[in-house]
Amino acid sequence: MTPAERVDEALRQCRRSALHLEMRDGYMLDDPDYHAWQAGHRLDQTDRSSWWRPWLQNIADAVARGVQVRRARIVSEPISDYIRYEYDITFPNIRAGEDVRWLPRRRASDLALPGNDLWLFDGEVLLINHFSGEGDWLDVEHVTDLDVIKFSAEAFEAVWQRAIPHDRYQPA
């Protein structure tokens, strides 16, 4: 099963909460969609069929089941070109029902944070995302250690409390 399929399956089984913590300033820099954005292409918010994809449907289905889906992004400022791209393409996540917040890295210096991005489902299923130095998604590690799960949940909540809601965050 690919890393994406593992996350998809965990979200399909989720019943209460899905937390996603992202801490990198770039992911999959060879992504053709990112290159198209760099060349000036922008998603047409009025043309849902051009940007709606199965992952967004999975989020919408989870939200319809009553799952609270929250994503917190810790970003360096001024933001990288990739984070500007990510900011521009966040509206589909919002429309699918995700709650997204942004935390400038300077405001996270005193927080204890995990070493990797993560997903935490229902406070029980922890998936740690492993990336290459270039931001390519390599693997998802399923962590069962209760201390690591508790630490990750507390770290996410600390970030969430400080982070700025997407509709109020103005990238530097």
Short mmCIF file of C-alpha atoms in Angstrom, two decimals:
data_model
loop_
_atom_site.label_atom_id
_atom_site.label_comp_id
_atom_site.label_asym_id
_atom_site.label_seq_id
_atom_site.Cartn_x
_atom_site.Cartn_y
_atom_site.Cartn_z
CA MET A 1 0.00 0.00 0.00
CA THR A 2 1.38 3.44 -0.93
CA PRO A 3 1.78 6.17 1.73
CA ALA A 4 -1.19 8.04 0.24
CA GLU A 5 -3.36 4.91 0.26
CA ARG A 6 -2.51 4.32 3.95
CA VAL A 7 -3.59 7.86 4.87
CA ASP A 8 -6.71 7.57 2.69
CA GLU A 9 -7.70 4.33 4.42
CA ALA A 10 -7.12 5.76 7.91
CA LEU A 11 -9.31 8.76 7.03
CA ARG A 12 -12.06 6.46 5.71
CA GLN A 13 -12.05 4.57 9.02
CA CYS A 14 -11.85 7.71 11.17
CA ARG A 15 -14.90 8.56 13.29
CA ARG A 16 -14.14 11.69 15.38
CA SER A 17 -11.01 13.64 14.49
CA ALA A 18 -8.23 13.82 11.92
CA LEU A 19 -5.27 16.07 12.71
CA HIS A 20 -2.57 16.84 10.16
CA LEU A 21 0.63 18.65 11.12
CA GLU A 22 2.86 19.91 8.31
CA MET A 23 6.23 21.49 9.04
CA ARG A 24 8.21 21.57 5.79
CA ASP A 25 8.64 24.54 3.47
CA GLY A 26 8.47 22.38 0.37
CA TYR A 27 7.02 19.07 -0.76
CA MET A 28 7.39 17.13 -4.01
CA LEU A 29 9.04 20.01 -5.85
CA ASP A 30 8.87 18.07 -9.13
CA ASP A 31 5.03 18.02 -9.00
CA PRO A 32 3.68 19.04 -12.44
CA ASP A 33 0.86 21.03 -10.78
CA TYR A 34 3.44 23.05 -8.85
CA HIS A 35 5.39 23.71 -12.06
CA ALA A 36 2.19 24.81 -13.82
CA TRP A 37 1.48 27.20 -10.92
CA GLN A 38 5.01 28.60 -11.19
CA ALA A 39 4.31 29.21 -14.89
CA GLY A 40 1.20 31.24 -14.00
CA HIS A 41 -1.62 28.67 -14.02
CA ARG A 42 -4.18 29.22 -11.26
CA LEU A 43 -7.10 27.01 -10.26
CA ASP A 44 -10.50 28.37 -11.26
CA GLN A 45 -12.47 28.37 -8.02
CA THR A 46 -15.73 28.37 -9.98
CA ASP A 47 -14.81 25.22 -11.95
CA ARG A 48 -15.03 22.54 -9.26
CA SER A 49 -14.58 19.72 -11.75
CA SER A 50 -11.10 21.02 -12.60
CA TRP A 51 -9.75 20.71 -9.04
CA TRP A 52 -12.00 18.28 -7.12
CA ARG A 53 -10.21 14.98 -6.65
CA PRO A 54 -10.77 11.72 -4.70
CA TRP A 55 -8.76 12.93 -1.69
CA LEU A 56 -11.10 15.92 -1.28
CA GLN A 57 -14.11 13.63 -1.53
CA ASN A 58 -12.62 11.47 1.20
CA ILE A 59 -12.33 14.57 3.42
CA ALA A 60 -15.88 15.66 2.59
CA ASP A 61 -17.18 12.16 3.38
CA ALA A 62 -15.35 12.18 6.72
CA VAL A 63 -16.74 15.60 7.61
CA ALA A 64 -20.24 14.38 6.68
CA ARG A 65 -19.74 11.50 9.17
CA GLY A 66 -18.99 14.11 11.86
CA VAL A 67 -15.19 13.95 11.73
CA GLN A 68 -13.43 17.21 12.56
CA VAL A 69 -10.54 17.53 10.07
CA ARG A 70 -7.86 20.03 11.08
CA ARG A 71 -4.59 20.85 9.32
CA ALA A 72 -1.88 23.04 10.88
CA ARG A 73 1.05 24.26 8.82
CA ILE A 74 4.22 25.67 10.36
CA VAL A 75 5.90 27.90 7.79
CA SER A 76 9.01 30.04 7.52
CA GLU A 77 8.49 33.70 6.66
CA PRO A 78 8.92 35.15 4.21
CA ILE A 79 7.25 32.06 2.81
CA SER A 80 8.86 29.86 0.17
CA ASP A 81 7.53 29.76 -3.37
CA TYR A 82 6.13 26.31 -2.62
CA ILE A 83 4.24 27.52 0.47
CA ARG A 84 2.76 30.38 -1.59
CA TYR A 85 1.55 27.70 -4.03
CA GLU A 86 0.15 25.66 -1.14
CA TYR A 87 -1.60 28.73 0.23
CA ASP A 88 -3.14 29.43 -3.19
CA ILE A 89 -4.45 25.89 -3.55
CA THR A 90 -5.86 25.53 -0.01
CA PHE A 91 -9.40 26.63 -0.97
CA PRO A 92 -10.35 23.10 -2.15
CA ASN A 93 -9.41 21.72 1.29
CA ILE A 94 -11.58 24.37 2.94
CA ARG A 95 -14.48 23.58 0.60
CA ALA A 96 -14.13 19.89 1.43
CA GLY A 97 -14.57 20.76 5.10
CA GLU A 98 -11.03 20.97 6.46
CA ASP A 99 -10.15 23.66 8.98
CA VAL A 100 -6.68 24.97 8.05
CA ARG A 101 -4.38 27.19 10.10
CA TRP A 102 -0.92 28.63 9.55
CA LEU A 103 1.76 29.22 12.18
CA PRO A 104 4.80 31.35 11.34
CA ARG A 105 7.85 29.35 12.42
CA ARG A 106 9.12 32.27 14.57
CA ARG A 107 6.05 31.79 16.79
CA ALA A 108 6.84 28.07 17.28
CA SER A 109 10.35 28.35 18.72
CA ASP A 110 9.30 27.49 22.27
CA LEU A 111 7.05 24.56 21.30
CA ALA A 112 8.08 20.92 21.63
CA LEU A 113 7.44 19.51 18.16
CA PRO A 114 7.81 16.06 16.61
CA GLY A 115 10.60 15.58 14.10
CA ASN A 116 8.26 14.76 11.23
CA ASP A 117 4.90 15.66 9.73
CA LEU A 118 2.06 13.51 10.97
CA TRP A 119 -1.57 12.49 10.83
CA LEU A 120 -3.41 11.55 14.03
CA PHE A 121 -6.80 9.88 13.66
CA ASP A 122 -9.26 9.69 16.57
CA GLY A 123 -6.40 10.33 19.00
CA GLU A 124 -5.31 6.70 18.48
CA VAL A 125 -3.90 6.05 15.01
CA LEU A 126 -0.66 7.97 14.46
CA LEU A 127 0.88 8.00 11.00
CA ILE A 128 4.28 9.68 10.71
CA ASN A 129 5.16 10.94 7.23
CA HIS A 130 8.75 10.48 6.09
CA PHE A 131 10.08 12.66 3.26
CA SER A 132 13.36 12.88 1.41
CA GLY A 133 15.47 16.03 1.69
CA GLU A 134 13.86 17.18 -1.56
CA GLY A 135 10.36 16.74 -0.12
CA ASP A 136 9.39 13.50 -1.85
CA TRP A 137 7.02 11.36 0.22
CA LEU A 138 8.90 8.16 1.04
CA ASP A 139 6.87 6.31 3.63
CA VAL A 140 4.22 6.40 6.32
CA GLU A 141 5.12 4.87 9.66
CA HIS A 142 2.27 3.60 11.86
CA VAL A 143 3.27 4.43 15.44
CA THR A 144 1.61 2.59 18.34
CA ASP A 145 3.72 3.93 21.24
CA LEU A 146 1.17 5.67 23.49
CA ASP A 147 3.74 8.22 24.73
CA VAL A 148 4.53 9.26 21.15
CA ILE A 149 0.82 9.49 20.33
CA LYS A 150 0.20 11.67 23.40
CA PHE A 151 3.20 13.88 22.61
CA SER A 152 2.04 14.30 19.00
CA ALA A 153 -1.51 15.19 20.04
CA GLU A 154 -0.23 17.76 22.56
CA ALA A 155 2.18 19.24 20.00
CA PHE A 156 -0.61 19.58 17.45
CA GLU A 157 -2.90 21.32 19.95
CA ALA A 158 -0.12 23.73 20.98
CA VAL A 159 0.42 24.65 17.33
CA TRP A 160 -3.32 24.91 16.71
CA GLN A 161 -3.82 27.36 19.58
CA ARG A 162 -1.22 29.75 18.15
CA ALA A 163 -1.89 29.25 14.47
CA ILE A 164 -3.80 31.74 12.34
CA PRO A 165 -6.99 30.60 10.56
CA HIS A 166 -6.56 30.39 6.80
CA ASP A 167 -9.02 33.22 6.08
CA ARG A 168 -7.01 35.56 8.33
CA TYR A 169 -3.46 34.51 7.47
CA GLN A 170 -1.68 36.90 5.14
CA PRO A 171 1.53 35.35 3.81
CA ALA A 172 4.55 37.63 4.13
#
